[in-house]
GROMACS .gro file of C-alpha atoms in nm:
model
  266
    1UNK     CA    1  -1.834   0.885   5.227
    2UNK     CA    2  -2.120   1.053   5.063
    3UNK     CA    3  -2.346   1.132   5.360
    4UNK     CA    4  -2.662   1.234   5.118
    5UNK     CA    5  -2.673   0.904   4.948
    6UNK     CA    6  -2.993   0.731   4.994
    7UNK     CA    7  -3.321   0.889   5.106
    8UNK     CA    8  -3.206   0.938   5.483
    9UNK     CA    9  -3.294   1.259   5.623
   10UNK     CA   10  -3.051   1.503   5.860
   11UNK     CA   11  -3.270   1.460   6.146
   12UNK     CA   12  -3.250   1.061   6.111
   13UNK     CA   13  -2.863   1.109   6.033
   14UNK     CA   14  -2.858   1.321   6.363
   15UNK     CA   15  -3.085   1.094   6.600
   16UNK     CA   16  -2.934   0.761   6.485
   17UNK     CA   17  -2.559   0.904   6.519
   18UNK     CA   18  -2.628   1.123   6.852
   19UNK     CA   19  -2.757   0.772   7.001
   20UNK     CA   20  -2.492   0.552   6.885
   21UNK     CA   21  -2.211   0.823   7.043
   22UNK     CA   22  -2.415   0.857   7.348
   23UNK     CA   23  -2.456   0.536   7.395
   24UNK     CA   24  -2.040   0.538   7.364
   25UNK     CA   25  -1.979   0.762   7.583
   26UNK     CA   26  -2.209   0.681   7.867
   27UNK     CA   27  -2.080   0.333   7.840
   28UNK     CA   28  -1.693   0.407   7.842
   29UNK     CA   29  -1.742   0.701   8.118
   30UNK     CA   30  -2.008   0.404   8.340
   31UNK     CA   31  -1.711   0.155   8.297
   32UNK     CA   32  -1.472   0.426   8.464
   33UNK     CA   33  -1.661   0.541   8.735
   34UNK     CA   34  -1.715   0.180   8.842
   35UNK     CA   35  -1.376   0.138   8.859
   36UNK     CA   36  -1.346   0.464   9.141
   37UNK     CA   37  -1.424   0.456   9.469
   38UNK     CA   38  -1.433   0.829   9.515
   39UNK     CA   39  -1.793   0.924   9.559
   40UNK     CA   40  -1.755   1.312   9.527
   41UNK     CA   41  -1.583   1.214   9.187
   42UNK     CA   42  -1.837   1.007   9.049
   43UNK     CA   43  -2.121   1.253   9.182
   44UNK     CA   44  -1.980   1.530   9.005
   45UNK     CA   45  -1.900   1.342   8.675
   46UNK     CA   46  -2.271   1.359   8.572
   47UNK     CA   47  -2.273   1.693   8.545
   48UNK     CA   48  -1.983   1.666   8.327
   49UNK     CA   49  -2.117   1.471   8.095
   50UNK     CA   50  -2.456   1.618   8.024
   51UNK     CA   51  -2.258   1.901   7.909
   52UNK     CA   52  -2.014   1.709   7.690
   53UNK     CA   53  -2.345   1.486   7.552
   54UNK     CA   54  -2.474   1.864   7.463
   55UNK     CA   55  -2.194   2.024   7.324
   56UNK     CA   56  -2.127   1.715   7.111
   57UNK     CA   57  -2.492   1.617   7.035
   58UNK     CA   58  -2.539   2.036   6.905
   59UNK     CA   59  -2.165   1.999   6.724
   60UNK     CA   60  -2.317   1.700   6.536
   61UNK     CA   61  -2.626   1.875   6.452
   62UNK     CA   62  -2.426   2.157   6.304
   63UNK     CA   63  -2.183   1.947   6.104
   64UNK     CA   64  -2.457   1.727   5.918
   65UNK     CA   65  -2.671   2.088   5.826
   66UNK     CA   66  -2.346   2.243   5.743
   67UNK     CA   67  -2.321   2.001   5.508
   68UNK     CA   68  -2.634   2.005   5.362
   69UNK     CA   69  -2.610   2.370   5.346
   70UNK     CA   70  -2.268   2.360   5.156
   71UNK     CA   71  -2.472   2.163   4.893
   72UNK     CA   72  -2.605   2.516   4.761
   73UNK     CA   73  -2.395   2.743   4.940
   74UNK     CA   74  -2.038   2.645   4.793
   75UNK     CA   75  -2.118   2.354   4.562
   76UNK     CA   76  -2.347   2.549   4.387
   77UNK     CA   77  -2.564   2.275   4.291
   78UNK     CA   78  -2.925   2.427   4.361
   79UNK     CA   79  -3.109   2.097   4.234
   80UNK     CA   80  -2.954   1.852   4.453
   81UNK     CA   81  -3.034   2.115   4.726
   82UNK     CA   82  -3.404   2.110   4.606
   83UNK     CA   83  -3.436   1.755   4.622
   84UNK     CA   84  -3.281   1.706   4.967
   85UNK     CA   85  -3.463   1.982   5.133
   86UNK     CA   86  -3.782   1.831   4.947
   87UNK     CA   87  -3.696   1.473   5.113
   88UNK     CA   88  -3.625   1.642   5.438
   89UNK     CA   89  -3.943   1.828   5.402
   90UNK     CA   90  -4.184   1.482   5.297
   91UNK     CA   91  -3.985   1.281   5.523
   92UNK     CA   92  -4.069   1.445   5.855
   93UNK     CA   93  -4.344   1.516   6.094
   94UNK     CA   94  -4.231   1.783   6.222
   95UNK     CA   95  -4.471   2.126   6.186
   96UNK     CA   96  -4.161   2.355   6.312
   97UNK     CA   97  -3.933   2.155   6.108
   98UNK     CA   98  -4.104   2.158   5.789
   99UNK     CA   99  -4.199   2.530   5.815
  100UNK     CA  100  -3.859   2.612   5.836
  101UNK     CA  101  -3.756   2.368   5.558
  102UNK     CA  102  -4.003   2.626   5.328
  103UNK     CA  103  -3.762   2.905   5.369
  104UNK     CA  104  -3.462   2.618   5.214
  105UNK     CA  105  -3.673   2.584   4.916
  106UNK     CA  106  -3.738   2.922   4.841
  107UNK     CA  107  -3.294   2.973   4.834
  108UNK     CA  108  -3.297   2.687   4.642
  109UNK     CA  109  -3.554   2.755   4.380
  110UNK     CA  110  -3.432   3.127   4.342
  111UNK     CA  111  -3.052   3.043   4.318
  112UNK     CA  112  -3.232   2.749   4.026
  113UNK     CA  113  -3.319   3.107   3.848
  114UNK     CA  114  -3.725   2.971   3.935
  115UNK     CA  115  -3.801   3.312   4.094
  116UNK     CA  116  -4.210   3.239   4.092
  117UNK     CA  117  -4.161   2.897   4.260
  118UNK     CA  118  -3.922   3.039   4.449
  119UNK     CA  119  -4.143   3.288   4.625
  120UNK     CA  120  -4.467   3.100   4.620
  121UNK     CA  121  -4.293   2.864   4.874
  122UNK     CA  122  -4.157   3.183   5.104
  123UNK     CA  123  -4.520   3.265   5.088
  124UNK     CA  124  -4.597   2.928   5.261
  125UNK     CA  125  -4.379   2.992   5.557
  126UNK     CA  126  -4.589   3.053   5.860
  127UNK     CA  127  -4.450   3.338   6.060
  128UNK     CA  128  -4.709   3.276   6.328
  129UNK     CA  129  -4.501   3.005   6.428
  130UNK     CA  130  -4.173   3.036   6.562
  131UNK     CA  131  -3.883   2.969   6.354
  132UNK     CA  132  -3.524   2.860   6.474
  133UNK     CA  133  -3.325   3.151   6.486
  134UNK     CA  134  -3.368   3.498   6.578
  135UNK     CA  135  -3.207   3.657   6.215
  136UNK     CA  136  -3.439   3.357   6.022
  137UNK     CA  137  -3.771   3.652   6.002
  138UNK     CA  138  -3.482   3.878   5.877
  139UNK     CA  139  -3.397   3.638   5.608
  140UNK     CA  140  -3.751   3.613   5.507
  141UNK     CA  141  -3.832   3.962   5.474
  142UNK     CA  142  -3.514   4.014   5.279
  143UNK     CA  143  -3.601   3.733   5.048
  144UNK     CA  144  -3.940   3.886   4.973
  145UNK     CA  145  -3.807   4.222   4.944
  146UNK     CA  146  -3.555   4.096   4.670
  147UNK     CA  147  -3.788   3.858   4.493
  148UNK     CA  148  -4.015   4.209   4.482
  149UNK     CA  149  -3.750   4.396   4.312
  150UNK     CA  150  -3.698   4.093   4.055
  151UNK     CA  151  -4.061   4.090   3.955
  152UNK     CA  152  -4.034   4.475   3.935
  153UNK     CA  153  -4.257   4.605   4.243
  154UNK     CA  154  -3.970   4.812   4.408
  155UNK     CA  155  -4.240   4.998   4.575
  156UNK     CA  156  -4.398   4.681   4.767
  157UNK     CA  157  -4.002   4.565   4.826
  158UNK     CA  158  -3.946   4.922   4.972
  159UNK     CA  159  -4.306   4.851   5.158
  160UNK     CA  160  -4.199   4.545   5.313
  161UNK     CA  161  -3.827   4.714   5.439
  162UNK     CA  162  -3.994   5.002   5.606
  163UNK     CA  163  -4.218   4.824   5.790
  164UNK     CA  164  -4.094   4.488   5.908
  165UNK     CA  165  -3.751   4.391   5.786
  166UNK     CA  166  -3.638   4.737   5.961
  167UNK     CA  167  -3.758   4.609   6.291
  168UNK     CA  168  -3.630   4.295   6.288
  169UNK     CA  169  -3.275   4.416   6.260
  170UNK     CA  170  -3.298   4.616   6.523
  171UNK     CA  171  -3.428   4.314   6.742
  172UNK     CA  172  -3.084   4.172   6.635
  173UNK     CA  173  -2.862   4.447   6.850
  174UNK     CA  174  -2.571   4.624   6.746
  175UNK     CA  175  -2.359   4.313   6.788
  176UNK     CA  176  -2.526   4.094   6.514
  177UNK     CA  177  -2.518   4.415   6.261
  178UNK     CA  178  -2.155   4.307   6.167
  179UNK     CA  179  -2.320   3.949   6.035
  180UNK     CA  180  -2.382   3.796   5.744
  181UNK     CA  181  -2.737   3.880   5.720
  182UNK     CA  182  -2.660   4.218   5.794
  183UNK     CA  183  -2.416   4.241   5.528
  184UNK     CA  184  -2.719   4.079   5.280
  185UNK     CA  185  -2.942   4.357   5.411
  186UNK     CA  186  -2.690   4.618   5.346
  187UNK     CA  187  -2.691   4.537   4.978
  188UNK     CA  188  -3.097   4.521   4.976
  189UNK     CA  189  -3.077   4.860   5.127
  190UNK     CA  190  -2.865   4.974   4.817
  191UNK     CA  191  -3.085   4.816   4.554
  192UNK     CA  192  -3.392   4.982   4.730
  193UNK     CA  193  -3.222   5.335   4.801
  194UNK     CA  194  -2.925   5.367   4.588
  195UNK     CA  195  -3.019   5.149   4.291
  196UNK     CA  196  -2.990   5.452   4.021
  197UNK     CA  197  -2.645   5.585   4.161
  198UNK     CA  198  -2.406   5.304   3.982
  199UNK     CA  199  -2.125   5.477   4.214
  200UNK     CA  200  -2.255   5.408   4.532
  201UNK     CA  201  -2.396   5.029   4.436
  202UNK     CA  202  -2.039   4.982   4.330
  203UNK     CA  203  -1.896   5.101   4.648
  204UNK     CA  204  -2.179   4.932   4.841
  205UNK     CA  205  -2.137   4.593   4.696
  206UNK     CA  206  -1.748   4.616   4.680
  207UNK     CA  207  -1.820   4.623   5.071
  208UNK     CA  208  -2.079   4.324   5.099
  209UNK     CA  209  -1.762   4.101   4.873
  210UNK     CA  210  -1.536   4.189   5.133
  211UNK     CA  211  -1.761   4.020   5.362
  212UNK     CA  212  -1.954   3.769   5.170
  213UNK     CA  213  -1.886   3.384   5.367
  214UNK     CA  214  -2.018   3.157   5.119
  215UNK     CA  215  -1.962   3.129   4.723
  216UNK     CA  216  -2.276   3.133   4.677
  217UNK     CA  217  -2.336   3.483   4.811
  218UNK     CA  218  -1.997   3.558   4.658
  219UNK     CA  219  -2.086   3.505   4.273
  220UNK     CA  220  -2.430   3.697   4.353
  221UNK     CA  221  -2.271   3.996   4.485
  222UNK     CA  222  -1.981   3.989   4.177
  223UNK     CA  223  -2.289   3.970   3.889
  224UNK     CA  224  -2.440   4.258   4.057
  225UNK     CA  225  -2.150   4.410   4.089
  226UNK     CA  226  -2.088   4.314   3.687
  227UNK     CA  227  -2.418   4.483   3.619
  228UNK     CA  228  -2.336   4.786   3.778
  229UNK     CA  229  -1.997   4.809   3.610
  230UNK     CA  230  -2.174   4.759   3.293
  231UNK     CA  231  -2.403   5.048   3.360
  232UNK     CA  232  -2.113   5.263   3.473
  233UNK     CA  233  -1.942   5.222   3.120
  234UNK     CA  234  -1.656   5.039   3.312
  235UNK     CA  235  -1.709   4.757   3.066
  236UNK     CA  236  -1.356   4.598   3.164
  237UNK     CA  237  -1.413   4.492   3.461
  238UNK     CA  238  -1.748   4.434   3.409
  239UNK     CA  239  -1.637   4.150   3.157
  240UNK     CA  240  -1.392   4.016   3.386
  241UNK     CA  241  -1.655   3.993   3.674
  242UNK     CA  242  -1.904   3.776   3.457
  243UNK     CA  243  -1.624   3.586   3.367
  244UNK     CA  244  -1.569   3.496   3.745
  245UNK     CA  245  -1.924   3.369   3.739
  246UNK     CA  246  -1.944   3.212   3.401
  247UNK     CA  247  -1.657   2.981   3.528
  248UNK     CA  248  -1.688   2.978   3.875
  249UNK     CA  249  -2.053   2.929   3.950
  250UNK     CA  250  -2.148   2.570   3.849
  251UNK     CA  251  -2.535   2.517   3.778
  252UNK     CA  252  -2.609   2.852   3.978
  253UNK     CA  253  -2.862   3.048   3.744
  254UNK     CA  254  -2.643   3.343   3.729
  255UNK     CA  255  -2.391   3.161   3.494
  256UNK     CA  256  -2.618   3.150   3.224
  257UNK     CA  257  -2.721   3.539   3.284
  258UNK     CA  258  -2.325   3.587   3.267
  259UNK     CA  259  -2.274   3.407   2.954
  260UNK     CA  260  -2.519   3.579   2.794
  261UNK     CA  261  -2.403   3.899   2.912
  262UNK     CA  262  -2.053   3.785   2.781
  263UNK     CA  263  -2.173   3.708   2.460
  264UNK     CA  264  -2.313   4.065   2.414
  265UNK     CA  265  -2.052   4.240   2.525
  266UNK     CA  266  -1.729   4.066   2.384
   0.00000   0.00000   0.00000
């Protein structure tokens, strides 16, 4: 079953599911402790099942987003993305909600190769409001940072690491650092410090690979890493890399920069 068919939002998805198993649960768990006369039992099986209601109410939530995630993140398919985080974002009332959806488009629009969309719509986040998740102002800083170097203001991007992306790591602690958004800073750090030493990128992002979760993140650090090779003279392995994303990356924006690479160097 295709759960993005139709115009149905996540949130709707969530409520309308969460309710129905609720309802399930409190119903079958009611019947039972009718059925006991043990008072201590039943006064103690409340408890109980707020927790289970929570753990399986937040497990639900993070299997229907997981899915929508996996959209861009390992089907690759940035313009179904766009239009689902576009009906998520029209379709809801939400103020924190649709903030957050903002930082959504901007991945989807950038991995779409539309850079300038892509950042005018991280420009519309609101940071003065919160945002889910601790690492999600880490994500946006890094995003502007990179969409900086794109548009060739390394300087700004640089700006922008030294004074707030910097901080927010550290308001991640030492056990977060071994993350995925750490390991997406890491490489940030390379382009902004190391981008002119073609040996240490290559070490650098033959690190972030080892630790890249999503194919999405994987094909973006293995054309960088193509780049780099290229630049290195290690034109080999270079071709074999865009290769890999020519055939591997599906409507990502990347695959056409690989084929043209291809075509120049074969």
């Amino acid at each position: 079953m295709d759960l993005w068919k139709g115009s149905m939002t996540i949130r709707k998805k969530y409520l309308l599911l969460s309710a129905l198993i609720d309802f399930l649960i409190v119903f079958t768990v009611g019947i039972f402790s009718l059925k006991s006369e043990n008072f201590l039992f039943n006064y103690l099986l409340y408890p109980i099942i707020f927790l289970v209601l929570l753990k399986v109410n937040t497990g639900l939530w993070m299997y229907l987003y997981s899915n929508y995630m996996n959209v861009l993140d390992n089907e690759l398919d940035p313009e179904k993305f766009i239009e689902l985080t576009e009906n998520e974002y029209n379709r809801n009332k939400n103020k924190k909600y649709r903030n957050y959806m903002k930082l959504n488009l901007a991945a989807g629009y950038s991995s779409a190769g539309k850079i300038e969309t892509a950042y005018e719509k991280l420009k519309e986040v609101d940071l003065s409001k919160k945002l889910y998740r601790k690492q999600d102002k880490i994500l946006y800083y890094y995003n502007e940072a990179l969409f900086l170097i794109t548009f060739g203001k390394k300087e700004e991007a640089t700006e922008i690491y030294n004074k707030e992306l910097s901080e927010e790591i550290e308001k991640i602690g030492k056990r977060k650092k071994d993350s995925e958004i750490y390991n997406l800073v890491k490489a940030l750090e390379g382009m902004l410090f190391h981008g002119n030493d073609n040996e240490k990128m290559i070490e650098i992002l033959n690190e972030a690979l080892k630790k890249s979760k999503t194919k999405r993140q994987n094909l973006g650090f293995k054309y960088l890493l193509a780049t780099y090779k290229e630049k290195a003279d290690e034109t080999r392995e270079a071709i074999e890399l865009y290769k890999e994303v020519a055939e591997n990356g599906n409507k990502l924006y990347i695959v056409q920069e690989a084929r043209e690479k291809l075509k120049k160097l074969i």
